Amino acid sequence: MTAEESAEPLGDSVVRPLSEALAHLGGEDDGHEPGAPGGEDDGRETEPEPGTPGERLWRLAVDATRLRTLPGLPTGVQEATAALQHLAWLFTDDTGTRAARVAELREIQAALTPQIQVAADGPYLVTNPSRITDWLGEPITVLPQMALCRCGASAMKPLCDGSHARTGFSGDKDPLRVPGHRESHEGVQITVLDDRGLCAHSGFCTDRLPTVFRQGSEPFVAPSGGRMDDIVRAVRTCPSGALGYAIDGQEPAPQRRETTVEISRDGPYRVTGGIPLTGDDGRPEPRDAGASTEHYSLCRCGRSRNKPFCSGMHHDVGFTDPPLSENPTLYEWAGGLPALTRMTQIFYGTYVPQDPLLAPLFSRMSPDHPERVAAWLCETFGGPRLYTERYGGYEHMIAEHAGKALTEEWRARWAQLIVRAADDAGLPSDPEFRAAFVSYVEWGSRIAVENSQPGAAPPPHMPVPRWWWVCSATPGSRVSALAPVAEEPAADLPGTGEPLGFAAHIRPLFRETDRRSMSSAFDLWSHTDVTRHAEAILVRLRRGDMPCDAPWPADRVDVFARWVAEGTPE
Ligand code: HEM
């Protein structure tokens, strides 16, 4: 980053929030009379700060961080500190120095409670975060003080770049939002608690258990539509905290998960692990009665009706992250580790235990088996080498299958149910992804059977396989997936009185798309066919319902009418 490139973020994210904060504290008056010694305009030449821009930024970041630790300062100080820490980090090239500097900043603000503070009409100020992941589940660099974009307009998402101040972002709730109200839906063994006002419409419950969580039906929850353990699992994956459950009138203790902020793709920040959430005044952010504090979803598009919480508006306003490359890995297309883990948890947590054939085979699997298999799939589908790094790689996987004498019957059931789990987990259902996914499942499961037979001797040291789209069926391989069919240039119309002919004047009026859409009835590029249907075509052209995407202009219809009147010459 050059000094010029840093100027804009410095202005928007450092100078503005700091000056607003100082104004708030009455700090505009610095105690100096204009022109007095020590004032800005005392007429003396100010000595330039020594050191490179990077070193100067670093000292500023340290000063701001010390200031940030003082109690009672406006949130602008945090916002500016976050920007300075980020800039100082960017300007430090050497990895070792970077790590040492981050450690020093962390030390300065170590006494601050980890939390997310919602700045009024501003970003989420994240203090001492332990883990922030992208939508693929990969950790992003965390600094001790961070400001995450809340208005949806930042050019350096997930970080705030000060855009909220330029765009006039408002953090107010919409008075027309679905009101927060927790309803109880009593079943035989379990009561499902549901607050529609908190729902972020991530679809995890409706995908996973559509017989209980019924999109478009009233009431939305039908506890008798599923087994108790399935309902519990579905409720526990609800990212917004809208869902809860009680058994015999008792709600369970909150889940204990690692504190994480997940930046979901095209959607909200999903927070787990009970990170405290406070408002601009430092008090706990008001929540609906009974809402989860262990997990919640925070608006990232800036348009939620229930700010700061997500209300699912990102779908309606078409909030999107930058598109994937034309040839993403299967891992990226699937949705990364979070999506693959969702699938394996459903597979090993629901389908396998309920299946009389598979349940005994997996009765002694380790509790983290779903995570392990997800890590394998993540690596196989082109993601990070998680299985190799964490779980022993190829050799371990081979050893797990060795000697189990897996049968074709087991294999077929395994393959059938994992595809069902992929549906439930909301993995992409496009033909290209599913072709690649199923081909791997078929291939991998058959290899597993082979390697599990008595006396099998699979090669001992192999890398984890890498799977790719099949037969070049990548997402970009279909014309329709790349771009709409290019508009064909409009044909030149003949002059008035110019003798008309089918080949020269009529056929060019019909586009390739028109021809294709009529091909089941007749050929619009054939003189014989068009002559035979000329009157009917003319009626529809005049009515404007052919072609179906947009009617022809009148002068074009007139040319066709004249050609018909002239006896449809060739
Ligand atoms: C694409 C196909 C498959 C993949 C990717 C796969 C993946 C894995 C992995 C990674 C492990 C080791 C987990 C660990 O690190 O502990 C494992 C274990 C195991 N797999 Fe597979 N597997 C496949 C097919 C099958 C099939 C078809 C069956 C039988 C129906 C099967 C049965 C087992 C069993 C019984 C274990 C040991 C579970 C335990 O008791 O801990 N696998 N599999």
Coordinates of C-alpha atoms and ligand atoms in Angstrom, one line a residue:
M1 CA 0.0 0.0 0.0
T2 CA 1.4 3.4 -0.9
A3 CA 1.1 6.6 1.2
E4 CA -1.5 7.9 -1.3
E5 CA -3.6 4.8 -1.1
S6 CA -3.7 5.1 2.7
A7 CA -4.9 8.7 2.6
E8 CA -8.5 7.9 1.9
P9 CA -9.0 5.3 4.7
L10 CA -7.1 7.6 7.0
G11 CA -9.6 10.4 6.3
D12 CA -12.8 8.3 6.4
S13 CA -12.0 5.8 9.1
V14 CA -9.5 7.7 11.4
V15 CA -9.8 11.4 11.1
R16 CA -13.6 11.5 10.8
P17 CA -14.5 9.2 13.8
L18 CA -11.8 10.8 15.9
S19 CA -12.9 14.3 15.3
E20 CA -16.6 13.3 15.9
A21 CA -15.5 11.6 19.1
L22 CA -13.5 14.7 20.2
A23 CA -16.4 17.0 19.4
H24 CA -18.6 14.7 21.5
L25 CA -16.2 15.1 24.4
G26 CA -16.0 18.9 23.9
G27 CA -12.5 18.2 22.6
E28 CA -12.7 20.7 19.7
D29 CA -11.4 23.3 22.1
D30 CA -8.0 22.0 23.0
G31 CA -7.3 24.6 25.6
H32 CA -5.1 26.7 23.3
E33 CA -6.0 30.1 22.2
P34 CA -5.7 30.4 18.5
G35 CA -2.2 31.4 17.7
A36 CA -0.9 30.6 21.2
P37 CA 2.2 28.4 21.6
G38 CA 1.4 24.8 21.2
G39 CA -1.8 25.5 19.2
E40 CA -2.1 24.4 15.6
D41 CA -1.6 27.8 14.1
D42 CA 1.1 29.2 16.4
G43 CA 3.1 30.1 13.3
R44 CA 6.0 27.8 14.0
E45 CA 7.1 25.2 11.5
T46 CA 6.1 21.8 12.9
E47 CA 8.9 19.2 12.7
P48 CA 7.9 16.3 10.5
E49 CA 7.5 13.1 12.4
P50 CA 10.6 10.9 12.0
G51 CA 10.6 7.4 10.4
T52 CA 8.9 5.8 7.5
P53 CA 5.1 6.1 7.0
G54 CA 4.8 2.6 8.3
E55 CA 6.6 3.4 11.5
R56 CA 4.6 6.6 12.0
L57 CA 1.4 4.7 11.5
W58 CA 2.6 2.1 14.0
R59 CA 3.2 4.8 16.7
L60 CA -0.2 6.3 15.9
A61 CA -1.8 2.8 16.3
V62 CA -0.1 2.3 19.6
D63 CA -1.2 5.7 20.9
A64 CA -4.8 5.2 19.7
T65 CA -4.9 1.7 21.3
R66 CA -3.7 3.2 24.6
L67 CA -6.5 5.8 24.3
R68 CA -9.0 3.2 23.4
T69 CA -8.4 1.4 26.8
L70 CA -9.7 4.5 28.7
P71 CA -13.3 4.0 29.9
G72 CA -16.2 6.1 28.8
L73 CA -14.9 7.3 25.4
P74 CA -17.2 7.5 22.4
T75 CA -17.2 4.6 19.9
G76 CA -15.5 6.9 17.3
V77 CA -12.2 6.2 19.2
Q78 CA -12.6 2.5 18.7
E79 CA -13.5 2.9 15.1
A80 CA -10.4 5.1 14.5
T81 CA -8.2 2.7 16.5
A82 CA -9.5 -0.2 14.4
A83 CA -8.6 1.6 11.2
L84 CA -5.1 2.6 12.5
Q85 CA -4.4 -0.9 13.7
H86 CA -5.3 -2.2 10.3
L87 CA -3.3 0.4 8.4
A88 CA -0.3 -0.2 10.7
W89 CA -0.6 -3.9 10.0
L90 CA -0.8 -3.3 6.2
F91 CA 2.2 -1.1 6.3
T92 CA 4.3 -3.6 8.1
D93 CA 5.9 -5.9 5.4
D94 CA 7.9 -8.2 7.6
T95 CA 5.9 -11.1 8.9
G96 CA 7.9 -11.4 12.1
T97 CA 7.5 -7.7 12.9
R98 CA 3.8 -7.9 12.1
A99 CA 3.3 -10.7 14.6
A100 CA 5.3 -8.8 17.3
R101 CA 3.3 -5.6 16.7
V102 CA 0.0 -7.4 16.8
A103 CA 1.1 -9.1 20.1
E104 CA 2.1 -5.7 21.5
L105 CA -1.3 -4.2 20.6
R106 CA -3.0 -7.2 22.1
E107 CA -1.0 -6.7 25.3
I108 CA -2.0 -3.0 25.6
Q109 CA -5.7 -3.8 25.4
A110 CA -5.6 -7.2 27.1
A111 CA -7.8 -6.1 30.0
L112 CA -10.7 -5.2 27.7
T113 CA -13.6 -7.7 27.7
P114 CA -14.1 -9.4 24.3
Q115 CA -17.3 -8.0 22.9
I116 CA -19.1 -6.6 19.8
Q117 CA -20.3 -3.1 20.2
V118 CA -22.8 -1.7 17.8
A119 CA -21.8 1.9 17.0
A120 CA -24.8 4.2 16.3
D121 CA -25.3 4.4 12.6
G122 CA -21.8 2.9 12.3
P123 CA -19.9 -0.4 12.2
Y124 CA -19.7 -3.4 14.6
L125 CA -16.7 -2.7 16.9
V126 CA -15.2 -6.0 17.7
T127 CA -12.8 -6.0 20.7
N128 CA -10.3 -8.8 21.3
P129 CA -11.9 -11.3 18.9
S130 CA -10.5 -14.8 19.0
R131 CA -11.8 -16.1 15.7
I132 CA -13.4 -14.6 12.6
T133 CA -13.9 -16.9 9.6
D134 CA -14.9 -16.3 6.1
W135 CA -17.9 -18.2 4.6
L136 CA -15.6 -21.1 3.7
G137 CA -14.7 -21.5 7.4
E138 CA -11.2 -20.2 6.9
P139 CA -9.9 -17.9 9.6
I140 CA -9.2 -14.3 8.6
T141 CA -6.5 -12.2 10.2
V142 CA -7.8 -10.8 13.5
L143 CA -6.5 -7.6 15.1
P144 CA -7.2 -6.7 18.7
Q145 CA -9.6 -3.9 17.7
M146 CA -11.7 -4.4 14.6
A147 CA -14.5 -2.5 12.9
L148 CA -16.7 -4.7 10.7
C149 CA -18.9 -3.2 8.0
R150 CA -22.6 -2.9 9.0
C151 CA -23.9 -0.7 6.2
G152 CA -23.1 -3.1 3.4
A153 CA -21.3 -0.4 1.4
S154 CA -17.7 -0.8 2.4
A155 CA -15.2 -1.5 -0.4
M156 CA -13.0 -3.5 1.9
K157 CA -15.6 -5.9 3.4
P158 CA -15.7 -7.3 6.0
L159 CA -13.8 -4.3 7.3
C160 CA -15.5 -0.9 7.7
D161 CA -14.0 1.8 5.4
G162 CA -16.1 4.6 6.7
S163 CA -18.7 4.3 3.9
H164 CA -21.6 4.5 6.4
A165 CA -20.8 8.2 7.1
R166 CA -20.8 9.0 3.3
T167 CA -24.0 7.1 2.6
G168 CA -26.0 8.4 5.6
F169 CA -26.5 4.8 6.9
S170 CA -29.1 4.6 9.7
G171 CA -28.9 1.9 12.3
D172 CA -32.6 2.3 13.2
K173 CA -35.0 -0.6 13.3
D174 CA -37.9 -0.5 10.8
P175 CA -41.2 0.2 12.7
L176 CA -42.9 -2.2 10.2
R177 CA -40.6 -5.2 11.1
V178 CA -42.1 -8.5 12.2
P179 CA -42.6 -7.8 15.9
G180 CA -40.6 -9.9 18.3
H181 CA -42.7 -12.4 20.1
R182 CA -41.8 -15.9 21.3
E183 CA -44.4 -18.5 20.6
S184 CA -44.6 -22.0 22.1
H185 CA -45.5 -24.9 19.9
E186 CA -46.2 -27.8 22.2
G187 CA -45.6 -31.4 21.0
V188 CA -45.9 -34.7 22.7
Q189 CA -42.3 -34.8 24.0
I190 CA -40.9 -31.4 23.1
T191 CA -42.1 -27.7 23.0
V192 CA -40.5 -25.7 20.2
L193 CA -40.1 -22.0 20.9
D194 CA -40.1 -19.7 18.0
D195 CA -39.6 -15.9 17.6
R196 CA -40.5 -15.0 14.0
G197 CA -39.3 -11.4 14.7
L198 CA -35.7 -12.7 15.2
C199 CA -35.6 -15.1 12.2
A200 CA -32.9 -14.4 9.7
H201 CA -34.4 -16.8 7.1
S202 CA -31.2 -18.8 6.6
G203 CA -33.3 -21.8 5.9
F204 CA -31.4 -24.3 8.0
C205 CA -34.5 -25.6 9.8
T206 CA -36.7 -25.7 6.7
D207 CA -34.1 -27.5 4.7
R208 CA -33.3 -29.9 7.4
L209 CA -36.7 -30.7 8.8
P210 CA -39.4 -29.4 6.4
T211 CA -42.1 -31.5 8.1
V212 CA -41.6 -29.6 11.3
F213 CA -40.5 -26.2 10.0
R214 CA -43.0 -25.6 7.3
Q215 CA -42.3 -22.7 5.0
G216 CA -45.4 -20.9 4.0
S217 CA -47.7 -22.8 6.4
E218 CA -49.5 -21.7 9.5
P219 CA -48.4 -22.4 12.2
F220 CA -44.9 -22.4 10.9
V221 CA -43.9 -25.1 13.5
A222 CA -45.5 -28.5 13.8
P223 CA -43.6 -30.3 16.5
S224 CA -45.4 -33.6 15.8
G225 CA -43.9 -33.7 12.3
G226 CA -40.5 -35.0 13.4
R227 CA -38.6 -37.0 16.0
M228 CA -37.5 -35.2 19.1
D229 CA -33.7 -35.7 18.5
D230 CA -34.0 -34.4 15.0
I231 CA -35.9 -31.3 16.2
V232 CA -33.3 -30.7 18.9
R233 CA -30.5 -30.9 16.3
A234 CA -32.4 -28.6 13.9
V235 CA -33.0 -26.0 16.6
R236 CA -29.4 -26.1 17.7
T237 CA -28.3 -25.2 14.2
C238 CA -30.6 -22.2 13.9
P239 CA -28.0 -19.3 13.5
S240 CA -30.3 -16.4 14.5
G241 CA -31.4 -17.8 17.8
A242 CA -35.0 -17.5 16.8
L243 CA -35.6 -21.1 17.7
G244 CA -35.4 -22.8 21.1
Y245 CA -36.9 -25.8 22.7
A246 CA -38.1 -27.0 26.1
I247 CA -38.5 -30.5 27.5
D248 CA -40.9 -30.9 30.4
G249 CA -41.1 -27.1 30.6
Q250 CA -37.3 -26.7 31.0
E251 CA -35.1 -25.0 28.4
P252 CA -31.6 -26.5 28.2
A253 CA -28.4 -24.7 29.2
P254 CA -27.0 -22.7 26.3
Q255 CA -24.6 -24.5 23.9
R256 CA -20.9 -24.1 24.6
R257 CA -19.1 -23.3 21.4
E258 CA -15.9 -21.6 20.4
T259 CA -16.4 -17.9 20.1
T260 CA -16.6 -17.2 16.4
V261 CA -17.9 -14.6 14.0
E262 CA -18.6 -16.3 10.6
I263 CA -19.0 -14.0 7.7
S264 CA -21.6 -15.9 5.7
R265 CA -21.7 -15.6 1.9
D266 CA -24.2 -13.0 0.7
G267 CA -25.6 -13.0 4.2
P268 CA -25.2 -11.9 7.9
Y269 CA -22.4 -12.3 10.4
R270 CA -23.2 -15.5 12.3
V271 CA -21.9 -15.2 15.9
T272 CA -21.5 -18.2 18.2
G273 CA -20.0 -18.8 21.6
G274 CA -21.8 -16.1 23.5
I275 CA -19.8 -13.0 22.5
P276 CA -21.4 -10.1 24.5
L277 CA -23.3 -7.7 22.3
T278 CA -23.6 -4.1 23.4
G279 CA -25.1 -0.9 22.0
D280 CA -23.4 2.4 21.4
D281 CA -23.8 3.3 25.1
G282 CA -22.0 0.2 26.2
R283 CA -25.1 -1.4 27.7
P284 CA -26.2 -4.9 26.5
E285 CA -28.1 -4.6 23.2
P286 CA -31.8 -5.1 23.9
R287 CA -33.1 -8.4 22.8
D288 CA -36.5 -10.1 22.6
A289 CA -37.4 -12.1 25.7
G290 CA -35.9 -15.5 25.6
A291 CA -33.6 -14.8 22.6
S292 CA -30.3 -16.7 22.5
T293 CA -27.2 -14.8 23.6
E294 CA -25.0 -17.7 22.7
H295 CA -25.7 -17.3 19.0
Y296 CA -27.1 -14.6 16.9
S297 CA -27.0 -13.2 13.4
L298 CA -26.0 -9.6 12.7
C299 CA -27.1 -7.7 9.6
R300 CA -24.3 -7.2 7.0
C301 CA -26.3 -5.7 4.2
G302 CA -27.4 -2.6 6.0
R303 CA -31.0 -3.2 5.2
S304 CA -32.4 -5.4 8.0
R305 CA -35.7 -4.4 9.4
N306 CA -34.5 -5.5 12.8
K307 CA -31.0 -3.9 13.1
P308 CA -28.6 -4.8 14.3
F309 CA -30.0 -8.3 14.0
C310 CA -30.4 -9.9 10.5
S311 CA -34.0 -10.1 9.3
G312 CA -33.3 -11.9 6.0
M313 CA -33.5 -8.7 4.0
H314 CA -30.2 -9.5 2.2
H315 CA -32.2 -11.9 0.0
D316 CA -34.8 -9.2 -0.9
V317 CA -32.3 -6.5 -1.6
G318 CA -30.0 -8.8 -3.6
F319 CA -27.0 -8.3 -1.3
T320 CA -24.1 -10.2 -2.8
D321 CA -20.4 -10.7 -2.2
P322 CA -18.1 -10.7 -5.2
P323 CA -18.8 -13.6 -7.5
L324 CA -16.6 -16.7 -7.4
S325 CA -14.1 -17.2 -10.2
E326 CA -15.5 -18.9 -13.3
N327 CA -13.8 -22.2 -12.3
P328 CA -14.1 -22.4 -8.5
T329 CA -13.1 -25.5 -6.6
L330 CA -15.9 -27.9 -5.6
Y331 CA -15.0 -26.9 -2.0
E332 CA -15.8 -23.3 -2.7
W333 CA -18.9 -24.0 -4.7
A334 CA -20.2 -26.3 -2.0
G335 CA -19.9 -23.6 0.6
G336 CA -16.6 -24.6 2.2
L337 CA -16.1 -26.4 5.5
P338 CA -19.3 -25.0 7.2
A339 CA -21.5 -26.5 4.5
L340 CA -19.6 -29.8 4.3
T341 CA -19.7 -30.1 8.1
R342 CA -23.5 -29.4 8.1
M343 CA -23.9 -32.2 5.7
T344 CA -21.8 -34.8 7.6
Q345 CA -23.4 -33.8 10.8
I346 CA -26.8 -34.5 9.3
F347 CA -25.5 -37.7 7.7
Y348 CA -23.9 -39.2 10.8
G349 CA -26.2 -37.5 13.3
T350 CA -29.5 -38.3 11.8
Y351 CA -29.5 -40.7 8.8
V352 CA -26.9 -43.2 10.0
P353 CA -28.3 -43.8 13.5
Q354 CA -31.8 -44.2 12.1
D355 CA -30.7 -46.7 9.4
P356 CA -30.9 -50.3 10.6
L357 CA -28.2 -51.4 8.1
L358 CA -25.6 -48.6 8.8
A359 CA -26.3 -47.9 12.5
P360 CA -24.4 -50.9 13.9
L361 CA -21.4 -50.3 11.6
F362 CA -20.9 -46.7 13.0
S363 CA -22.0 -47.4 16.6
R364 CA -18.5 -46.9 17.9
M365 CA -17.5 -43.9 15.7
S366 CA -15.7 -41.1 17.5
P367 CA -17.8 -38.0 18.5
D368 CA -15.9 -35.9 16.0
H369 CA -16.3 -38.4 13.1
P370 CA -18.6 -35.9 11.2
E371 CA -15.9 -33.2 11.4
R372 CA -13.2 -35.6 10.4
V373 CA -15.1 -36.7 7.3
A374 CA -15.9 -33.1 6.5
A375 CA -12.2 -32.3 6.7
W376 CA -11.5 -35.1 4.3
L377 CA -14.1 -33.9 1.8
C378 CA -12.8 -30.3 2.2
E379 CA -9.3 -31.4 1.2
T380 CA -10.6 -33.7 -1.6
F381 CA -12.7 -31.0 -3.1
G382 CA -9.8 -28.6 -3.4
G383 CA -9.9 -26.8 0.0
P384 CA -7.2 -26.5 2.6
R385 CA -5.4 -29.8 3.6
L386 CA -7.3 -30.1 6.8
Y387 CA -7.4 -33.9 7.0
T388 CA -3.7 -34.2 6.3
E389 CA -2.8 -31.5 8.8
R390 CA -5.2 -32.5 11.6
Y391 CA -6.2 -36.1 11.3
G392 CA -3.4 -38.1 9.9
G393 CA -4.1 -37.9 6.1
Y394 CA -4.4 -40.7 3.7
E395 CA -2.8 -43.4 5.8
H396 CA -5.2 -42.8 8.7
M397 CA -8.3 -42.9 6.4
I398 CA -7.0 -46.1 4.8
A399 CA -6.5 -47.6 8.3
E400 CA -10.0 -46.7 9.3
H401 CA -11.6 -48.7 6.5
A402 CA -9.0 -51.5 6.6
G403 CA -10.4 -54.9 7.6
K404 CA -14.0 -53.8 7.8
A405 CA -15.1 -56.0 4.9
L406 CA -17.6 -53.4 3.7
T407 CA -20.3 -54.9 1.5
E408 CA -22.0 -53.4 -1.6
E409 CA -25.2 -53.2 0.3
W410 CA -23.7 -51.0 3.0
R411 CA -21.9 -48.9 0.3
A412 CA -25.1 -48.3 -1.7
R413 CA -27.0 -47.2 1.4
W414 CA -24.1 -44.9 2.5
A415 CA -24.0 -43.3 -1.0
Q416 CA -27.8 -42.9 -1.1
L417 CA -28.1 -41.3 2.3
I418 CA -25.1 -38.9 2.0
V419 CA -26.8 -37.4 -1.1
R420 CA -29.9 -36.9 0.9
A421 CA -27.9 -35.3 3.6
A422 CA -26.4 -33.0 1.0
D423 CA -29.9 -31.9 0.1
D424 CA -30.9 -31.3 3.7
A425 CA -27.7 -29.3 4.3
G426 CA -28.5 -27.0 1.4
L427 CA -25.5 -28.0 -0.7
P428 CA -25.8 -26.6 -4.2
S429 CA -28.2 -28.7 -6.4
D430 CA -27.0 -27.5 -9.8
P431 CA -26.4 -30.3 -12.3
E432 CA -22.6 -29.6 -12.5
F433 CA -22.0 -29.7 -8.8
R434 CA -24.2 -32.7 -8.2
A435 CA -22.5 -34.6 -11.1
A436 CA -19.1 -34.0 -9.5
F437 CA -20.3 -34.7 -6.0
V438 CA -22.1 -38.0 -6.8
S439 CA -19.2 -39.1 -9.0
Y440 CA -16.9 -38.7 -6.1
V441 CA -19.2 -40.4 -3.7
E442 CA -19.5 -43.4 -6.1
W443 CA -15.8 -43.5 -6.7
G444 CA -14.7 -43.0 -3.1
S445 CA -17.2 -45.4 -1.7
R446 CA -16.2 -48.1 -4.1
I447 CA -12.5 -47.6 -3.3
A448 CA -13.5 -47.8 0.4
V449 CA -15.2 -51.2 -0.2
E450 CA -12.1 -52.4 -2.1
N451 CA -9.7 -51.3 0.5
S452 CA -11.7 -52.8 3.3
Q453 CA -11.6 -56.4 2.0
P454 CA -9.4 -59.0 3.8
G455 CA -6.0 -59.0 2.2
A456 CA -6.5 -55.7 0.4
A457 CA -3.2 -53.9 0.0
P458 CA -3.8 -50.3 -1.0
P459 CA -0.7 -48.3 -1.8
P460 CA 0.7 -47.1 1.5
H461 CA 1.7 -43.5 1.0
M462 CA -0.6 -41.5 -1.2
P463 CA -1.8 -38.0 -1.0
V464 CA -5.5 -37.3 -0.3
P465 CA -7.2 -37.4 -3.8
R466 CA -8.2 -34.1 -5.4
W467 CA -11.6 -34.2 -7.1
W468 CA -12.6 -31.7 -9.8
W469 CA -15.7 -31.0 -11.9
V470 CA -16.6 -33.9 -14.2
C471 CA -16.2 -33.9 -18.0
S472 CA -15.3 -30.2 -17.9
A473 CA -18.8 -29.5 -16.6
T474 CA -17.7 -26.5 -14.6
P475 CA -20.3 -23.8 -13.6
G476 CA -19.1 -21.6 -16.4
S477 CA -19.3 -24.4 -19.1
R478 CA -22.9 -23.7 -19.9
V479 CA -23.7 -20.7 -22.1
S480 CA -26.7 -19.9 -19.9
A481 CA -24.5 -19.9 -16.8
L482 CA -22.0 -17.5 -18.2
A483 CA -24.2 -14.7 -19.6
P484 CA -27.5 -14.2 -21.3
V485 CA -27.5 -15.0 -25.0
A486 CA -25.9 -12.1 -26.7
E487 CA -28.4 -9.8 -28.4
E488 CA -28.3 -10.3 -32.2
P489 CA -28.0 -7.0 -34.1
A490 CA -31.4 -5.9 -35.5
A491 CA -31.7 -6.5 -39.2
D492 CA -31.7 -3.5 -41.5
L493 CA -35.2 -2.8 -42.9
P494 CA -35.8 -2.4 -46.6
G495 CA -36.6 1.0 -48.0
T496 CA -40.2 1.9 -48.9
G497 CA -41.1 0.5 -52.3
E498 CA -38.0 -1.8 -52.4
P499 CA -39.1 -5.2 -53.7
L500 CA -39.1 -7.7 -50.9
G501 CA -37.7 -11.2 -50.8
F502 CA -37.8 -13.9 -48.0
A503 CA -34.0 -14.5 -48.0
A504 CA -33.0 -10.9 -48.1
H505 CA -35.6 -9.2 -45.9
I506 CA -37.8 -11.6 -44.0
R507 CA -35.6 -14.4 -42.7
P508 CA -33.1 -11.8 -41.1
L509 CA -36.0 -10.5 -39.0
F510 CA -36.1 -13.7 -37.0
R511 CA -33.4 -14.2 -34.5
E512 CA -31.8 -17.5 -33.6
T513 CA -33.8 -17.5 -30.3
D514 CA -37.1 -16.9 -32.2
R515 CA -36.3 -19.8 -34.4
R516 CA -35.4 -22.1 -31.5
S517 CA -38.6 -21.3 -29.6
M518 CA -40.8 -22.1 -32.6
S519 CA -38.8 -25.1 -33.7
S520 CA -41.4 -27.6 -32.4
A521 CA -44.1 -26.1 -34.7
F522 CA -42.2 -24.9 -37.8
D523 CA -39.0 -23.4 -39.0
L524 CA -38.9 -19.6 -39.1
W525 CA -35.9 -19.6 -41.4
S526 CA -37.8 -21.7 -44.0
H527 CA -39.6 -19.9 -46.8
T528 CA -42.1 -22.7 -47.2
D529 CA -42.9 -22.9 -43.5
V530 CA -43.2 -19.1 -43.0
T531 CA -45.4 -18.8 -46.2
R532 CA -47.7 -21.6 -44.9
H533 CA -48.1 -19.8 -41.5
A534 CA -47.8 -16.2 -42.7
E535 CA -51.3 -15.0 -41.7
A536 CA -51.1 -16.5 -38.2
I537 CA -47.6 -15.1 -37.7
L538 CA -48.8 -11.6 -38.8
V539 CA -51.8 -11.7 -36.4
R540 CA -49.4 -12.5 -33.5
L541 CA -46.9 -9.9 -34.6
R542 CA -49.6 -7.3 -34.7
R543 CA -50.9 -8.3 -31.3
G544 CA -47.4 -8.0 -29.9
D545 CA -47.3 -11.5 -28.3
M546 CA -44.7 -12.8 -30.6
P547 CA -41.7 -12.8 -30.0
C548 CA -42.5 -13.4 -26.3
D549 CA -39.6 -11.2 -24.9
A550 CA -40.6 -7.9 -26.6
P551 CA -43.0 -7.0 -29.5
W552 CA -41.6 -5.8 -32.8
P553 CA -41.7 -2.1 -33.6
A554 CA -44.4 -1.1 -36.0
D555 CA -42.1 -0.5 -39.0
R556 CA -40.9 -4.0 -38.8
V557 CA -44.4 -5.5 -38.6
D558 CA -45.2 -3.3 -41.7
V559 CA -42.4 -4.9 -43.6
F560 CA -43.7 -8.4 -42.8
A561 CA -47.3 -7.3 -43.7
R562 CA -46.1 -5.9 -47.0
W563 CA -44.3 -9.2 -47.8
V564 CA -47.5 -11.1 -47.1
A565 CA -49.5 -8.7 -49.2
E566 CA -47.0 -9.1 -52.1
G567 CA -47.7 -12.9 -52.1
T568 CA -44.7 -14.0 -49.9
P569 CA -42.0 -13.8 -52.6
E570 CA -38.9 -16.0 -52.2
Ligands
HEM1 C1 -16.5 -41.4 -0.5 C2 -16.6 -42.3 0.4 C3 -16.1 -42.3 1.8 C4 -15.3 -41.4 2.4 C5 -14.8 -40.0 1.9 C6 -15.1 -41.8 3.7 C7 -14.4 -41.2 4.7 C8 -14.0 -41.7 5.9 C9 -13.0 -41.1 6.8 C10 -12.2 -39.9 6.5 C11 -12.9 -42.0 7.8 C12 -11.9 -41.8 9.0 C13 -12.4 -40.8 10.0 C14 -11.3 -40.6 11.1 O1 -10.4 -39.8 10.8 O2 -11.5 -41.1 12.1 C15 -13.8 -43.0 7.7 C16 -14.0 -44.0 8.6 C17 -15.0 -45.0 8.4 N1 -15.7 -45.2 7.3 FE1 -15.7 -44.2 5.6 N2 -15.7 -43.0 3.9 C18 -16.3 -43.4 2.7 C19 -17.0 -44.5 2.5 C20 -17.4 -45.4 3.4 C21 -18.4 -46.4 3.2 C22 -19.1 -46.7 1.9 C23 -18.6 -47.0 4.4 C24 -19.5 -48.2 4.7 C25 -20.7 -48.1 4.5 C26 -17.6 -46.4 5.3 C27 -17.5 -46.8 6.6 C28 -16.6 -46.2 7.5 C29 -16.4 -46.7 8.9 C30 -17.2 -47.8 9.5 C31 -15.4 -45.9 9.4 C32 -14.9 -46.0 10.8 C33 -15.8 -45.2 11.7 C34 -15.4 -45.3 13.2 O3 -15.8 -46.3 13.8 O4 -14.7 -44.4 13.7 N3 -17.0 -45.4 4.7 N4 -14.5 -42.9 6.5

